[in-house]
Short mmCIF file of C-alpha atoms in Angstrom, two decimals:
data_model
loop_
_atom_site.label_atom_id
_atom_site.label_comp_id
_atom_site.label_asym_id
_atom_site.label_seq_id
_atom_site.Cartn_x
_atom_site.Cartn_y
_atom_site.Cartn_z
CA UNK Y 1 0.00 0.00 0.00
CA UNK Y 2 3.13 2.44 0.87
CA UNK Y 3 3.91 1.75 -2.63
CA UNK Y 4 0.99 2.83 -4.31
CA UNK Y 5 0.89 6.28 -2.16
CA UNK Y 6 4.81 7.25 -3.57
CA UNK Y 7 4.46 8.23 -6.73
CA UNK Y 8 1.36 10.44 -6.19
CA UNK Y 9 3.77 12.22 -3.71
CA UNK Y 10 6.61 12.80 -6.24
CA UNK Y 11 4.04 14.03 -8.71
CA UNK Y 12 3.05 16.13 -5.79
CA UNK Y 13 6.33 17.93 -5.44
CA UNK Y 14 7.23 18.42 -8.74
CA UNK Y 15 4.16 20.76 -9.32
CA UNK Y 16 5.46 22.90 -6.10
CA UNK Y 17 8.50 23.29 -7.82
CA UNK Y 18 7.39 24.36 -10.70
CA UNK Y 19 4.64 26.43 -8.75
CA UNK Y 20 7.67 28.37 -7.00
CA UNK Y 21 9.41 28.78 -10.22
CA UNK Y 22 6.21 30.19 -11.86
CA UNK Y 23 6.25 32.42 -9.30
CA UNK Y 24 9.52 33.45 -9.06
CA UNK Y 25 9.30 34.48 -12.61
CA UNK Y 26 6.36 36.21 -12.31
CA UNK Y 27 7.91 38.22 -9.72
CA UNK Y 28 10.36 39.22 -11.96
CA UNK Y 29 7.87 40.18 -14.88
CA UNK Y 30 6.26 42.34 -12.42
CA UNK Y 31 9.20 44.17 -11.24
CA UNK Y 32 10.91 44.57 -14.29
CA UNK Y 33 7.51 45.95 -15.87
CA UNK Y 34 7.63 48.14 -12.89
CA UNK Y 35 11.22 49.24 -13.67
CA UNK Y 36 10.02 50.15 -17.25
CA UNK Y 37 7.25 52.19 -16.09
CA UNK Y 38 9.52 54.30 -14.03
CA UNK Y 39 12.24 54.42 -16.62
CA UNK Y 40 9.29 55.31 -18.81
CA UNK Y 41 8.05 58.14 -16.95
CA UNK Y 42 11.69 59.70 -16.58
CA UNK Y 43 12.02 59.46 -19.99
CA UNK Y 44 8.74 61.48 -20.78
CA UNK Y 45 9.46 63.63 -18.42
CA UNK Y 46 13.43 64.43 -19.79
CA UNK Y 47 11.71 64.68 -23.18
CA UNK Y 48 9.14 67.78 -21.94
CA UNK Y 49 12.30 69.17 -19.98
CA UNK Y 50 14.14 69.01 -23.27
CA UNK Y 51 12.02 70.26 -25.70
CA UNK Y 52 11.09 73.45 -23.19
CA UNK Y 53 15.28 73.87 -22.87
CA UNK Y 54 15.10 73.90 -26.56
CA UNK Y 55 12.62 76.71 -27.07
CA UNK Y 56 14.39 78.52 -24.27
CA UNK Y 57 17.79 78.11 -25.92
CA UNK Y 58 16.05 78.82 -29.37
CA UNK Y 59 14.61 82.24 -27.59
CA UNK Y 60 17.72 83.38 -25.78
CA UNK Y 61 19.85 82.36 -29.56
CA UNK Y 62 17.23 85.17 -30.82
CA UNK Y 63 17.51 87.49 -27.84
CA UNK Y 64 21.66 86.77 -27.97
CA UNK Y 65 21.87 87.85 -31.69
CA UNK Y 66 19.46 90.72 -31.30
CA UNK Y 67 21.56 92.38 -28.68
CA UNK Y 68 24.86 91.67 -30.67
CA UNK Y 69 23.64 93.52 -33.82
CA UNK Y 70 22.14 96.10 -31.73
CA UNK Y 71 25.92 96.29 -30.07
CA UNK Y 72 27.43 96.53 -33.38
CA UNK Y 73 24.86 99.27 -34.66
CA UNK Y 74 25.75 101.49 -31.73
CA UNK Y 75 29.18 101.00 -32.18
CA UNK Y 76 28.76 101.97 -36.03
CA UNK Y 77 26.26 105.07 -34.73
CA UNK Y 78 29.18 105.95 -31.81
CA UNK Y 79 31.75 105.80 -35.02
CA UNK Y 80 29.43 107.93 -37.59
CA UNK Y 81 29.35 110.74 -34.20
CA UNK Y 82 32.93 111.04 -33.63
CA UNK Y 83 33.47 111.88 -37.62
CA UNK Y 84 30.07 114.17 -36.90
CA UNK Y 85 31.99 116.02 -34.25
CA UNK Y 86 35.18 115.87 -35.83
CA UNK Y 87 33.80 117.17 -39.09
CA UNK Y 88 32.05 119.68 -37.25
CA UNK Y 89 34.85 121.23 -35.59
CA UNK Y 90 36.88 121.03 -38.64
CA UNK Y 91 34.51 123.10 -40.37
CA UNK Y 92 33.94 125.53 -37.34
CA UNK Y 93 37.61 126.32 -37.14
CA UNK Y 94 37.88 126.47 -41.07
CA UNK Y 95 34.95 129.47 -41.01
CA UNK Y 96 36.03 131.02 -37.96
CA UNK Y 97 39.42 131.60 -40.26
CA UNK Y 98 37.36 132.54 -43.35
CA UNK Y 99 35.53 134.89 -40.95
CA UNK Y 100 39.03 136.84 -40.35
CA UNK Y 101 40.09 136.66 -43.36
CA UNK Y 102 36.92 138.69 -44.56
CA UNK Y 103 37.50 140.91 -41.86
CA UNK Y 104 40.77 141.50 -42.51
CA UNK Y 105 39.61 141.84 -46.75
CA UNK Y 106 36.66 144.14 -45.65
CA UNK Y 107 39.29 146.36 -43.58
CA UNK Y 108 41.93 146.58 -46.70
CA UNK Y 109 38.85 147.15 -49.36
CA UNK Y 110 37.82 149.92 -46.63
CA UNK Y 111 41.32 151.24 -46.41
CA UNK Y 112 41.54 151.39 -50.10
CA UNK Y 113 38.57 153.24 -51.08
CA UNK Y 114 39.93 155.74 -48.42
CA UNK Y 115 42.48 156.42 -50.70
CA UNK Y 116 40.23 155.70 -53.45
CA UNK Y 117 38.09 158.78 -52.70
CA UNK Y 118 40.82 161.12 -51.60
CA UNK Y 119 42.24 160.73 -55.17
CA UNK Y 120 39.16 161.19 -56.66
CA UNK Y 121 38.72 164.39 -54.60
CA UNK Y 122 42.08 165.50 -55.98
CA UNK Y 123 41.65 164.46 -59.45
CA UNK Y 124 38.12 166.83 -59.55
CA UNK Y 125 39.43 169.48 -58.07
CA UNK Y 126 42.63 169.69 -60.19
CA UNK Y 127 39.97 169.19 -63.21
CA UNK Y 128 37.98 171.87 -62.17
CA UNK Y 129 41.10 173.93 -61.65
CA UNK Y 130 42.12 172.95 -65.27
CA UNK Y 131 38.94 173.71 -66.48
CA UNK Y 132 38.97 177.36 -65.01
CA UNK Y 133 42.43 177.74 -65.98
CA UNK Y 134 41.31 176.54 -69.99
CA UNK Y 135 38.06 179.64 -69.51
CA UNK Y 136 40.71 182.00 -68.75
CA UNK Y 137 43.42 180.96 -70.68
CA UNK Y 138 42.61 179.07 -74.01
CA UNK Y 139 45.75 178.28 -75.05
CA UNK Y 140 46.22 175.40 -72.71
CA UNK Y 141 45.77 171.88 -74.46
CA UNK Y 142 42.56 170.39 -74.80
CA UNK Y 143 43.56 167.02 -74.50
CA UNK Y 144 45.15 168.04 -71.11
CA UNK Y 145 41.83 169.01 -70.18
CA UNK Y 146 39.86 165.68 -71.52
CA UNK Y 147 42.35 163.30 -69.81
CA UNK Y 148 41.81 165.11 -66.62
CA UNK Y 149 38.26 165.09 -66.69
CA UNK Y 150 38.63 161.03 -67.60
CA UNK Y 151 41.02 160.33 -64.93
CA UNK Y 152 38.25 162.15 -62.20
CA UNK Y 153 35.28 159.47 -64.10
CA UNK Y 154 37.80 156.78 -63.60
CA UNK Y 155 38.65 157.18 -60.33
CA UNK Y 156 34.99 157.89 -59.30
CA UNK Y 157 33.93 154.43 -61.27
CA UNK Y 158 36.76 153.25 -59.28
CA UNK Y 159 35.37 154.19 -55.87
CA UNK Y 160 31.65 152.83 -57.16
CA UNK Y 161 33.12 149.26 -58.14
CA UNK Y 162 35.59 148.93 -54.44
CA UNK Y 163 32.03 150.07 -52.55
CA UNK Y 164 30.72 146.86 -54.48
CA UNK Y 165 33.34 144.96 -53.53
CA UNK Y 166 33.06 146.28 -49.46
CA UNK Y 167 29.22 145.00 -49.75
CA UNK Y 168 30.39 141.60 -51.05
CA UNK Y 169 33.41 141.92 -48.21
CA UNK Y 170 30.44 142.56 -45.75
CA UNK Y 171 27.87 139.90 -47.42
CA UNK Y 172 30.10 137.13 -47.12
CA UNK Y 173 31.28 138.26 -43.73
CA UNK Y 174 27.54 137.78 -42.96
CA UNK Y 175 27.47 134.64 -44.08
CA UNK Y 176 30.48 133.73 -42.18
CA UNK Y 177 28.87 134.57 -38.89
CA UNK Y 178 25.49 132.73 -39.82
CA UNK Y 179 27.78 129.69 -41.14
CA UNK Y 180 29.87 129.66 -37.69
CA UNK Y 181 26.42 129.85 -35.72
CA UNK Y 182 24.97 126.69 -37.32
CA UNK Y 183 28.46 125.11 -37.12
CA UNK Y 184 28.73 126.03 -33.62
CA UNK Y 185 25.39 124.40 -33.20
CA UNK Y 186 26.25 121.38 -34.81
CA UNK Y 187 29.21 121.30 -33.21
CA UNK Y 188 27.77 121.28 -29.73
CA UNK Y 189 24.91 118.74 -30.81
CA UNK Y 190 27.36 116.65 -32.01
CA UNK Y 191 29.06 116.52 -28.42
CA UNK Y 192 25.92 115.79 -27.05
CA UNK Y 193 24.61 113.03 -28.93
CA UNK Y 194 28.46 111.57 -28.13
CA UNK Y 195 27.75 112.00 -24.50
CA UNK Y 196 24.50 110.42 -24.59
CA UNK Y 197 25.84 107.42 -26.55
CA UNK Y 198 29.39 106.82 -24.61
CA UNK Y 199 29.33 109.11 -21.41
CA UNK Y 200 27.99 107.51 -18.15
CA UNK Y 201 27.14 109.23 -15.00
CA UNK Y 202 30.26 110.73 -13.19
CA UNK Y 203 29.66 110.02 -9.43
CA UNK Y 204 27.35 108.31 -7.11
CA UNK Y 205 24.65 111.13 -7.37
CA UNK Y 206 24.30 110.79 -10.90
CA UNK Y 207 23.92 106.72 -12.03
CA UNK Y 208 22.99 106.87 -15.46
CA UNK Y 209 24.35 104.74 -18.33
CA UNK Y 210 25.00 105.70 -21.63
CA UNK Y 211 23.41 103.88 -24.58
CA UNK Y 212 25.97 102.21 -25.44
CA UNK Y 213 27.10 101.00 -21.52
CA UNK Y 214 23.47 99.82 -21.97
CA UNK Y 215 23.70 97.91 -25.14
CA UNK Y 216 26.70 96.09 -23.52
CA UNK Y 217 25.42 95.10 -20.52
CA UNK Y 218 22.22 93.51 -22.38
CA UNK Y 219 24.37 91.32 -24.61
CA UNK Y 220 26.10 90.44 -21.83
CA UNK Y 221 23.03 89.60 -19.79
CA UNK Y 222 21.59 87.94 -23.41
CA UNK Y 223 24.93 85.93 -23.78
CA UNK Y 224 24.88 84.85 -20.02
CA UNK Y 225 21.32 83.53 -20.63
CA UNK Y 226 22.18 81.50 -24.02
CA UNK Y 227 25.35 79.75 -22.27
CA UNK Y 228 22.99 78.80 -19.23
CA UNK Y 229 20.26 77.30 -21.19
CA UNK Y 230 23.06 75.80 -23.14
CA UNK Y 231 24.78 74.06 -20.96
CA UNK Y 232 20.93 73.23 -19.23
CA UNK Y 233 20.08 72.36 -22.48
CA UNK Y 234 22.93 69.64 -23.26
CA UNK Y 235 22.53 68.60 -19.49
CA UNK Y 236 19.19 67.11 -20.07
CA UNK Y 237 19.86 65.76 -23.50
CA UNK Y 238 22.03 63.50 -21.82
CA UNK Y 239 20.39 62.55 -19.10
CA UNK Y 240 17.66 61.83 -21.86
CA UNK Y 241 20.02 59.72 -23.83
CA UNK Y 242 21.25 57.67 -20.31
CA UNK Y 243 17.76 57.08 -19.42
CA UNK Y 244 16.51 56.05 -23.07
CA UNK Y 245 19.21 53.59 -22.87
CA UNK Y 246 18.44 51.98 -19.50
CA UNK Y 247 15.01 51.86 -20.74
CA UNK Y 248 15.72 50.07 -23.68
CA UNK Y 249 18.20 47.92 -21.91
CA UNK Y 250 14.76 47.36 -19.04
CA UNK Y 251 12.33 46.65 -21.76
CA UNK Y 252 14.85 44.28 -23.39
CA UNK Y 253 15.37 42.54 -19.63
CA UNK Y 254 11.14 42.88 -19.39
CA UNK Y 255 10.68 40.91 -22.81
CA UNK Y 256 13.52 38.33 -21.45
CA UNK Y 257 11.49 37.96 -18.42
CA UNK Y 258 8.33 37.42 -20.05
CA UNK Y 259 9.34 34.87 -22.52
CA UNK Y 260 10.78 33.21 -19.82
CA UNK Y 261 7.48 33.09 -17.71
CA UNK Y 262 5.16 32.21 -20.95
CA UNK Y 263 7.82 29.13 -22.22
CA UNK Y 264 7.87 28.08 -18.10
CA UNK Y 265 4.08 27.99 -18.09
CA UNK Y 266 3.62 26.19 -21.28
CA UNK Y 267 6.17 23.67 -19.70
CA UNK Y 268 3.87 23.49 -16.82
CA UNK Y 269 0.94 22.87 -18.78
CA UNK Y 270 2.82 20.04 -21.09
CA UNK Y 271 3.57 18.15 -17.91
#
């Protein structure tokens, strides 16, 4: 009778084993699926946090580039007002010299029609003397008496055409002084707008920046902020590319796992 009772025990254990190895693979099925879940969800989550440091870094590229050509325009602007306000005083000293010059022409033309008209005075009144002389006396030469009276129309056309030239003198000395006001203007504006661009605040009391102080800093700031998200950026592309590949490697361990468990249970079902 003991010998009819043995071999159901045998069969008996053999199914436990089995049993505890269906387990034990199920086990692992279920924690490795678990593993892949998690892996899963870093993964998703790494790919949101890459794509947003991608639009950031995309944004700040923009904002970097922006601020460099802005940078570069005020250094072009700063250039074009130094030649401004080098030109400008160029041309300021270059009238204020004209401007003596046609002081010192309207003084000589003055001068000379001075002598201009005291000749003339001398000429008439020796041709009137002439002429007196000729009423009392007509032997004297006629053509002593026309070249006199010539000489006193020359010299008065002589006087009329220097007067002409002492109005141009004192026209274009006129136009000197209106020319050196507006150059003087420019000149000044010129310094200004050279100030405002490069000149920032002497002492504690007066903290502004110049435009082009300002223009730096914001580069700077807009460089600082594309290196960051840079270096954020690349951060989380690898930690993206680590955790694809442990997921890959966990869903190849999962698939092991579950082939395992499905050829162990068709065993089990075979026997």
């Amino acid at each position: 009778m003991s010998t009819l009772l043995m071999p159901p025990a045998k069969r008996y254990g053999v199914t436990e084993k089995k049993k505890s190895e269906l387990d034990a693979l199920t086990l692992q099925v279920t924690d490795a699926q678990y593993s892949v879940q998690q892996l899963q969800a870093i993964v998703d989550s790494l790919t949101v946090k890459a794509a947003n440091f991608q639009a950031y870094l995309v944004t700040n590229d923009n904002n970097r580039v922006q601020a460099l050509n802005n940078k570069n325009l005020v250094t072009q602007i700063v250039q074009s007002a130094t030649t401004l306000q080098q030109n400008s005083e160029t041309a300021f000293n270059a009238i204020v010299i004209a401007d003596a010059k046609t002081r010192d022409v309207a003084v000589g033309v003055k001068a000379l029609i001075d002598k201009l008209i005291y000749a003339a005075e001398v000429i008439n009144k020796l041709s009137n003397l002439i002429i007196r002389k000729k009423a009392l006396n007509p032997l004297i030469n006629d053509d002593l008496v026309t070249r006199v009276s010539t000489a006193g129309a020359d010299a008065n056309n002589a006087v009329a055409l220097t007067l002409v030239a002492l109005q141009s003198a004192y026209a274009a000395q006129a136009s000197n002084l209106q020319s050196e006001a507006a150059s003087a203007l420019q000149y000044t504006q010129a310094m200004k707008l050279f100030d405002v661009l490069t000149v920032n605040g002497a002492d504690s009391k007066d903290t502004s920046k110049s435009i082009a102080t300002l223009l730096d800093e914001t580069y700077e700031n807009a460089k600082k902020a594309y290196d960051q998200s840079l270096k954020a950026s690349n951060a989380t592309n690898q930690q993206l590319s680590e955790a694809t590949a442990n997921l890959v490697q966990a869903q190849i361990k999962l698939r092991s796992y579950q082939l395992g468990l499905a050829a162990a249970n068709a065993a089990a079902l075979a026997s």
